[in-house]
Amino acid sequence: MQILQGKKILLGISGGIAAYKTPELVRRLKDQGADVRVVMTEGAKAFITPLTLQAVSANAVSDSLLDTQAELAMGHIELAKWADFILIAPATADLIAKIAAGMANDLLTTLCLATAAPIAIAPAMNQQMWHNLATQNNMKTLTSWQYSIFGPGAGEQACGDVGLGRMLEVHELVTLTCQAMESMNNDTSKAKPLAGQKWLITAGPTREAIDPVRYISNHSSGKMGFAIANAAQQLGADVTIISGPVSIATPPHCHKIAVTSAMEMHQHALDHAATSDVFVACAAVADYRIDHIADEKIKKSHDTMQLNLIKNPDIVADVAAMKNKPFTVGFAAETQDVEHYARDKLARKNLDMIAANNVAAQGQGFNSDDNALTVLTASDEKVLPLMSKSELAKKLVQHIQQTLQKSQ
Ligand code: PMT
């Protein structure tokens, strides 16, 4: 099914180098069934031509507030009313500042004031500009106004710097737009059975440092944990994700705590678990960490070397051992005797539920888009066959909710 079928998306483009990706963004949004209209700032036109965006969107591109002809065709107020959703990508530091100041001195900023549609922005700027207090304060303002913030991502930047500030990739922006629209549909058409509940979810891998440049980790992408977070949020839960290093976007309206090591994840999980109703431990936590992290890069001076490892605390077991523990769901990533080992973890870690995940089977498990689970409690077993992680997450969240209800 095309998630954006019949949806009217207004894409606002401001003047950053990432604007060159927007024709592709328009095409992928249209692939999902959206009708896309483009509004460009003057700066955007220095990076990409209106003609290109008109060709890919099959709609006239708007770029001026004071153009009499444009106002005759579709005036700025009509445009603001037309949109079901406004996505601004890339959103420069300058544009973000203007919106946060409530300015309306060009078409795009005026539309932001004049629309009742939800607005998402995908920041794109130099990493130093992103970290600047002015930008961060402007972002806080927009977040407090319920703007959705898509990104930014980290990595190498056009200016040669490395860090946070890259516009998210086109496929990530499309996924987040679909998730935001789905959550809007749910807002108006579906009940929110998880309203009032706090869900705490661990996701992604952990990294255990060996020296300043090396670490031990695993192949977890965070996709499964983030899909669970999104599914729970869409059903009304207040969701916090504690995530190891991942390169996927945080689902809309979920709060993410970024961590690196198992010890950090443990600390944050215990800090938040007591006030959570449900804890889902989907992260692939390193079982061991390096006994002593070298201060300097270890030299290649021997043919063999040994690393001394010590056991990390078991996060899910420690949460399950709390006096007022949340309903605690673990995962069991296994390559053999999957159900047997999962049942052992369910009992040994005192969990309420465990999702047994065969990570040796083709096309599922770590870093895949699909997965299959066998969900076990002490008295019940439910098989969730191979499907997309987002569909699987919805079914798992429903199952957790039903089991939790029965247990109360
Ligand atoms: O992130 P993806 O690429 O989408 O992949 C998803 C996944 C395969 C990582 C996910 O579906 C999954 O199976 N997660 C559990 C991974 C794991 O570490 O399993 P485990 O069997 O080693 O651990 C058992 C449980 O204990 C898990 O809930 C784990 O989060 C938890 N644990 C483990 C060690 C530790 N020190 N603390 C923990 O809380």
Coordinates of C-alpha atoms and ligand atoms in Angstrom, one line a residue:
M1 CA 0.0 0.0 0.0
Q2 CA 1.2 3.5 -0.8
I3 CA 1.3 5.2 2.7
L4 CA 1.1 8.7 1.3
Q5 CA -1.8 8.0 -1.2
G6 CA -3.8 11.2 -1.7
K7 CA -1.7 13.2 0.8
K8 CA -0.7 16.7 -0.2
I9 CA 2.8 17.4 0.8
L10 CA 4.4 20.8 0.5
L11 CA 8.2 20.6 0.3
G12 CA 10.0 23.7 1.3
I13 CA 13.6 24.0 0.1
S14 CA 16.0 26.5 1.5
G15 CA 19.5 27.4 0.3
G16 CA 21.9 24.6 1.3
I17 CA 24.0 22.3 -0.8
A18 CA 21.7 19.4 0.2
A19 CA 19.1 21.0 -2.0
Y20 CA 20.6 19.0 -4.9
K21 CA 19.0 15.9 -3.3
T22 CA 15.4 17.3 -3.4
P23 CA 14.4 16.2 -7.0
E24 CA 15.0 12.6 -5.8
L25 CA 13.1 13.4 -2.6
V26 CA 10.1 14.6 -4.6
R27 CA 10.2 11.5 -6.7
R28 CA 10.3 9.1 -3.7
L29 CA 7.4 11.0 -2.0
K30 CA 5.4 10.6 -5.2
D31 CA 6.3 6.9 -5.3
Q32 CA 4.4 6.7 -2.0
G33 CA 1.4 8.3 -3.6
A34 CA 1.8 11.9 -2.4
D35 CA 0.9 15.0 -4.4
V36 CA 4.0 17.2 -4.0
R37 CA 4.2 21.0 -4.4
V38 CA 7.5 22.7 -4.0
V39 CA 8.2 26.1 -2.4
M40 CA 11.8 27.5 -2.8
T41 CA 13.6 30.3 -1.1
E42 CA 15.8 32.6 -3.1
G43 CA 18.9 30.8 -1.7
A44 CA 17.5 27.4 -2.8
K45 CA 17.5 28.6 -6.4
A46 CA 21.3 29.0 -6.3
F47 CA 21.6 25.3 -5.8
I48 CA 18.8 23.8 -7.9
T49 CA 16.5 25.2 -10.6
P50 CA 12.7 25.5 -10.1
L51 CA 12.3 23.9 -13.6
T52 CA 13.8 20.7 -12.4
L53 CA 11.5 20.6 -9.4
Q54 CA 8.5 21.5 -11.5
A55 CA 9.4 18.6 -13.9
V56 CA 9.7 16.0 -11.2
S57 CA 6.7 17.2 -9.1
A58 CA 4.5 17.8 -12.1
N59 CA 3.3 21.0 -10.3
A60 CA 4.2 24.7 -10.6
V61 CA 7.0 25.7 -8.2
S62 CA 6.3 28.7 -6.0
D63 CA 9.1 31.0 -4.9
S64 CA 7.7 34.5 -4.4
L65 CA 5.4 36.1 -1.9
L66 CA 4.7 39.1 -4.0
D67 CA 4.3 37.6 -7.5
T68 CA 0.9 38.7 -8.8
Q69 CA 0.7 35.9 -11.3
A70 CA 1.6 33.2 -8.7
E71 CA -1.0 34.7 -6.3
L72 CA -3.6 34.4 -9.1
A73 CA -2.8 30.7 -9.6
M74 CA -2.6 29.6 -6.0
G75 CA -2.2 32.3 -3.4
H76 CA 0.0 31.8 -0.3
I77 CA -3.0 31.3 2.0
E78 CA -4.5 28.7 -0.3
L79 CA -1.1 27.0 -0.5
A80 CA -0.9 27.0 3.3
K81 CA -4.4 25.5 3.5
W82 CA -3.8 23.0 0.7
A83 CA -1.0 21.2 2.5
D84 CA -1.6 18.1 4.7
F85 CA 2.0 18.2 5.7
I86 CA 4.9 20.6 5.2
L87 CA 8.4 19.2 5.0
I88 CA 11.3 21.6 4.9
A89 CA 14.4 20.0 3.5
P90 CA 17.1 21.2 3.6
A91 CA 16.4 23.6 6.5
T92 CA 19.3 26.0 6.8
A93 CA 20.3 27.7 10.1
D94 CA 19.1 31.0 8.7
L95 CA 15.7 29.6 7.8
I96 CA 15.3 27.9 11.2
A97 CA 16.2 31.2 12.9
K98 CA 13.6 33.1 10.8
I99 CA 10.9 30.6 11.6
A100 CA 11.8 30.5 15.3
A101 CA 11.6 34.4 15.3
G102 CA 8.1 34.2 13.7
M103 CA 9.2 36.1 10.6
A104 CA 7.3 36.1 7.4
N105 CA 9.5 37.9 4.9
D106 CA 9.3 35.3 2.1
L107 CA 6.9 32.7 0.9
L108 CA 8.2 29.8 2.9
T109 CA 8.4 31.5 6.3
T110 CA 4.9 33.0 5.6
L111 CA 3.5 29.6 4.9
C112 CA 4.9 28.3 8.2
L113 CA 2.9 31.0 10.0
A114 CA -0.2 30.6 7.8
T115 CA -0.6 26.8 7.9
A116 CA -2.5 24.6 10.3
A117 CA -0.7 21.5 8.9
P118 CA 2.1 19.8 10.8
I119 CA 5.6 20.9 9.9
A120 CA 8.7 18.8 9.8
I121 CA 12.2 20.3 9.3
A122 CA 15.3 18.5 8.1
P123 CA 18.2 20.7 9.3
A124 CA 21.3 20.8 7.1
M125 CA 24.3 22.9 8.0
N126 CA 27.9 23.0 9.1
Q127 CA 28.5 21.0 12.3
Q128 CA 29.7 24.1 14.2
M129 CA 26.6 26.1 13.1
W130 CA 24.4 23.2 14.3
H131 CA 26.0 23.2 17.7
N132 CA 25.9 26.9 18.1
L133 CA 23.8 28.0 21.0
A134 CA 21.7 30.2 18.8
T135 CA 20.7 27.3 16.5
Q136 CA 20.2 25.0 19.5
N137 CA 17.9 27.6 21.1
N138 CA 15.9 28.0 17.9
M139 CA 15.6 24.2 17.6
K140 CA 14.2 24.1 21.2
T141 CA 11.7 26.7 20.2
L142 CA 10.5 24.8 17.2
T143 CA 10.4 21.5 19.2
S144 CA 8.2 23.2 21.8
W145 CA 5.9 24.3 19.0
Q146 CA 5.5 20.6 18.0
Y147 CA 7.6 20.8 14.8
S148 CA 8.9 17.4 14.0
I149 CA 12.7 17.4 13.6
F150 CA 14.1 15.0 11.1
G151 CA 17.8 14.6 11.8
P152 CA 20.3 16.0 11.2
G153 CA 22.6 13.1 10.5
A154 CA 26.3 12.8 11.2
G155 CA 29.2 12.3 8.8
E156 CA 31.4 14.1 6.4
Q157 CA 30.1 17.5 5.3
A158 CA 30.4 19.4 2.0
C159 CA 32.8 21.9 3.7
G160 CA 35.1 19.0 4.8
D161 CA 34.1 19.1 8.4
V162 CA 32.9 15.9 10.1
G163 CA 30.0 15.8 12.5
L164 CA 26.3 16.4 13.0
G165 CA 24.6 18.6 10.5
R166 CA 24.1 16.6 7.3
M167 CA 20.6 16.4 5.9
L168 CA 19.2 12.9 6.4
E169 CA 19.3 10.7 3.3
V170 CA 16.3 10.8 1.0
H171 CA 15.0 7.3 2.0
E172 CA 15.2 8.3 5.7
L173 CA 13.2 11.5 5.1
V174 CA 10.5 9.5 3.2
T175 CA 10.3 6.9 6.0
L176 CA 9.9 9.6 8.6
T177 CA 7.3 11.5 6.5
C178 CA 5.3 8.2 6.2
Q179 CA 5.6 7.6 9.9
A180 CA 4.5 11.1 10.7
M181 CA 1.5 10.8 8.4
E182 CA 0.6 7.4 9.8
S183 CA 0.7 8.8 13.3
M184 CA -1.5 11.7 12.1
N185 CA -4.0 9.2 10.7
N186 CA -4.0 7.3 14.0
D187 CA -4.5 10.6 15.8
T188 CA -7.7 11.2 14.1
S189 CA -9.0 7.8 13.3
K190 CA -7.8 5.4 15.9
A191 CA -8.0 4.9 19.7
K192 CA -4.8 5.3 21.6
P193 CA -4.7 2.3 23.8
L194 CA -1.2 3.1 25.2
A195 CA -2.1 6.7 26.1
G196 CA -0.7 7.5 29.5
Q197 CA 1.8 4.7 29.4
K198 CA 5.6 5.2 29.4
W199 CA 7.6 2.8 27.3
L200 CA 11.4 2.5 27.6
I201 CA 13.2 0.7 24.8
T202 CA 16.8 -0.2 24.3
A203 CA 18.0 -0.4 20.7
G204 CA 21.1 -0.8 18.5
P205 CA 24.5 -2.1 19.5
T206 CA 26.9 -1.0 22.2
R207 CA 30.5 -0.3 21.6
E208 CA 33.2 -1.3 24.1
A209 CA 36.4 0.7 23.6
I210 CA 39.7 -1.1 23.3
D211 CA 41.8 2.1 22.9
P212 CA 41.0 5.6 21.6
V213 CA 40.4 4.3 18.0
R214 CA 39.2 0.7 18.3
Y215 CA 36.1 -1.0 19.8
I216 CA 34.2 -4.3 20.1
S217 CA 30.6 -4.2 18.8
N218 CA 28.1 -6.1 16.7
H219 CA 25.9 -5.8 13.6
S220 CA 22.7 -4.4 15.2
S221 CA 21.3 -1.5 13.1
G222 CA 18.6 -0.4 15.6
K223 CA 15.9 -1.0 13.0
M224 CA 13.9 -3.5 15.2
G225 CA 14.1 -1.4 18.4
F226 CA 13.2 1.8 16.6
A227 CA 10.3 0.1 14.8
I228 CA 9.0 -1.0 18.3
A229 CA 9.4 2.6 19.5
N230 CA 7.5 4.0 16.5
A231 CA 4.7 1.4 16.9
A232 CA 4.3 2.1 20.6
Q233 CA 4.3 5.9 20.0
Q234 CA 1.7 5.6 17.4
L235 CA -0.6 3.8 19.8
G236 CA -0.2 6.8 22.2
A237 CA 2.7 5.8 24.4
D238 CA 5.3 8.3 25.7
V239 CA 8.4 6.6 24.3
T240 CA 12.1 6.9 25.3
I241 CA 14.7 5.0 23.3
I242 CA 18.1 4.4 24.8
S243 CA 20.2 3.7 21.7
G244 CA 23.7 2.7 21.0
P245 CA 25.4 4.2 17.9
V246 CA 23.1 3.8 14.9
S247 CA 22.7 5.7 11.6
I248 CA 18.9 5.5 11.3
A249 CA 16.5 8.4 12.1
T250 CA 14.7 8.6 15.4
P251 CA 10.9 8.0 14.9
P252 CA 8.8 11.2 15.3
H253 CA 7.8 12.2 18.8
C254 CA 10.1 9.6 20.5
H255 CA 12.8 10.8 22.9
K256 CA 16.2 9.3 22.2
I257 CA 19.1 9.0 24.7
A258 CA 22.2 8.3 22.7
V259 CA 24.8 6.1 24.4
T260 CA 27.9 4.3 23.4
S261 CA 28.8 1.6 25.9
A262 CA 26.8 -1.0 27.8
M263 CA 27.7 0.7 31.1
E264 CA 26.1 4.0 29.8
M265 CA 23.0 2.1 28.6
H266 CA 22.8 0.3 32.0
Q267 CA 22.9 3.6 33.8
H268 CA 20.2 5.3 31.7
A269 CA 18.0 2.2 31.7
L270 CA 18.1 2.0 35.6
D271 CA 17.5 5.8 35.8
H272 CA 14.3 5.6 33.7
A273 CA 12.9 2.1 34.4
A274 CA 11.3 2.9 37.7
T275 CA 9.0 5.5 36.1
S276 CA 8.2 3.3 33.0
D277 CA 5.3 1.0 32.5
V278 CA 7.0 -1.2 29.9
F279 CA 10.6 -1.9 29.3
V280 CA 11.6 -3.6 26.0
A281 CA 15.3 -4.7 25.8
C282 CA 15.9 -5.0 22.1
A283 CA 19.5 -3.7 22.1
A284 CA 22.3 -6.1 21.3
V285 CA 24.4 -5.3 24.4
A286 CA 28.0 -6.4 24.5
D287 CA 28.2 -9.1 27.2
Y288 CA 31.8 -8.1 28.0
R289 CA 33.9 -5.0 28.1
I290 CA 37.6 -4.4 28.0
D291 CA 39.1 -4.6 31.5
H292 CA 41.5 -1.7 30.9
I293 CA 41.0 0.7 28.0
A294 CA 44.4 1.8 26.7
D295 CA 45.0 5.5 26.9
E296 CA 46.9 5.5 23.6
K297 CA 46.5 3.6 20.4
I298 CA 47.8 0.1 20.9
K299 CA 50.9 -0.5 18.7
K300 CA 51.2 -3.5 16.4
S301 CA 54.4 -4.7 18.1
H302 CA 53.5 -8.4 18.7
D303 CA 52.2 -11.2 16.5
T304 CA 49.5 -12.1 18.9
M305 CA 47.8 -10.1 21.6
Q306 CA 45.3 -10.8 24.4
L307 CA 42.5 -8.6 25.6
N308 CA 41.2 -9.1 29.1
L309 CA 37.4 -8.9 29.1
I310 CA 35.1 -8.5 32.1
K311 CA 31.4 -9.1 32.2
N312 CA 29.0 -6.2 31.7
P313 CA 26.0 -5.8 34.0
D314 CA 22.9 -7.4 32.5
I315 CA 20.6 -4.5 31.9
V316 CA 17.3 -6.3 31.4
A317 CA 18.0 -8.6 34.4
D318 CA 18.7 -5.6 36.6
V319 CA 15.5 -3.9 35.5
A320 CA 13.5 -7.1 36.1
A321 CA 15.0 -7.3 39.6
M322 CA 13.7 -3.9 40.6
K323 CA 11.1 -3.7 43.3
N324 CA 8.6 -1.7 41.2
K325 CA 9.7 -3.1 37.9
P326 CA 8.0 -2.2 34.6
F327 CA 6.5 -5.0 32.5
T328 CA 9.8 -6.3 31.2
V329 CA 10.3 -7.8 27.7
G330 CA 13.6 -9.2 26.7
F331 CA 14.9 -10.4 23.3
A332 CA 16.9 -13.6 22.8
A333 CA 19.2 -13.5 19.7
E334 CA 20.1 -17.1 19.1
T335 CA 21.6 -19.2 16.3
Q336 CA 20.6 -22.6 17.6
D337 CA 18.0 -24.2 19.9
V338 CA 16.4 -20.8 19.8
E339 CA 13.3 -21.6 21.9
H340 CA 15.2 -23.6 24.5
Y341 CA 17.7 -20.8 25.1
A342 CA 15.0 -18.1 25.0
R343 CA 13.0 -20.0 27.7
D344 CA 16.1 -20.2 29.8
K345 CA 16.6 -16.4 29.6
L346 CA 13.0 -15.8 30.3
A347 CA 13.3 -17.7 33.6
R348 CA 16.9 -16.8 34.6
K349 CA 16.4 -13.1 34.0
N350 CA 12.9 -13.1 35.6
L351 CA 11.3 -11.5 32.5
D352 CA 7.6 -11.1 31.9
M353 CA 8.0 -11.9 28.2
I354 CA 10.8 -12.8 25.7
A355 CA 11.0 -12.5 21.9
A356 CA 13.0 -15.4 20.6
N357 CA 14.9 -14.2 17.5
N358 CA 16.6 -16.7 15.2
V359 CA 19.4 -14.6 13.9
A360 CA 21.0 -17.4 11.8
A361 CA 18.0 -17.7 9.4
Q362 CA 18.4 -15.9 6.0
G363 CA 16.8 -12.5 5.6
Q364 CA 16.0 -11.8 9.3
G365 CA 17.7 -10.7 12.5
F366 CA 20.6 -8.2 12.5
N367 CA 20.5 -5.3 10.1
S368 CA 17.8 -6.8 7.9
D369 CA 14.5 -5.1 7.0
D370 CA 12.5 -8.1 7.9
N371 CA 12.3 -10.3 11.0
A372 CA 10.4 -13.2 12.6
L373 CA 9.9 -13.8 16.4
T374 CA 8.5 -16.4 18.7
V375 CA 7.1 -14.5 21.7
L376 CA 7.1 -16.5 24.9
T377 CA 5.8 -15.9 28.4
A378 CA 5.8 -18.5 31.2
S379 CA 2.4 -19.7 30.0
D380 CA 2.0 -18.7 26.4
E381 CA 3.6 -18.8 23.0
K382 CA 2.9 -16.7 19.9
V383 CA 4.6 -17.1 16.6
L384 CA 5.1 -13.9 14.5
P385 CA 6.2 -15.1 11.1
L386 CA 8.6 -13.3 8.7
M387 CA 7.4 -9.8 7.8
S388 CA 8.8 -6.2 7.7
K389 CA 10.2 -5.0 11.1
S390 CA 7.6 -2.2 11.1
E391 CA 4.7 -4.7 10.8
L392 CA 6.3 -7.1 13.2
A393 CA 6.8 -4.3 15.7
K394 CA 3.1 -3.3 15.6
K395 CA 2.1 -7.0 16.3
L396 CA 4.6 -7.3 19.1
V397 CA 3.5 -4.0 20.7
Q398 CA -0.2 -5.2 20.5
H399 CA 0.7 -8.5 22.0
I400 CA 2.6 -6.8 24.9
Q401 CA -0.3 -4.6 25.5
Q402 CA -2.8 -7.5 25.6
T403 CA -0.6 -9.6 27.9
L404 CA 0.0 -6.6 30.2
Q405 CA -3.8 -6.0 30.4
K406 CA -4.5 -9.6 31.3
S407 CA -1.8 -9.5 34.0
Q408 CA -3.3 -6.5 35.7
Ligands
PMT1 O1 19.0 -3.8 15.5 P1 18.6 -4.7 14.3 O2 19.7 -4.7 13.2 O3 17.2 -4.4 13.8 O4 18.6 -6.2 14.9 C1 17.6 -6.6 15.8 C2 18.2 -7.6 16.8 C3 18.6 -8.8 16.1 C4 19.4 -6.9 17.5 C5 17.1 -7.8 17.9 O5 16.0 -8.3 17.3 C6 17.5 -8.7 19.0 O6 17.5 -9.9 18.9 N1 18.0 -8.2 20.1 C7 18.6 -8.8 21.3 C8 20.1 -9.0 21.0 C9 20.8 -9.7 22.2 O7 21.8 -9.1 22.6 O8 20.3 -10.8 22.6 P2 20.9 -11.7 23.8 O9 20.3 -13.0 23.6 O10 22.4 -11.7 23.8 O11 20.5 -10.9 25.1 C10 19.3 -11.3 25.8 C11 18.6 -10.1 26.3 O12 19.4 -9.5 27.3 C12 18.3 -9.0 25.3 O13 17.0 -8.5 25.6 C13 19.4 -8.0 25.6 O14 19.0 -6.7 25.2 C14 19.6 -8.2 27.1 N2 21.0 -7.9 27.5 C15 22.0 -8.6 27.2 C16 23.3 -8.3 27.7 C17 23.4 -7.3 28.7 N3 24.6 -7.0 29.2 N4 22.3 -6.6 29.0 C18 21.1 -6.8 28.5 O15 20.1 -6.2 28.8

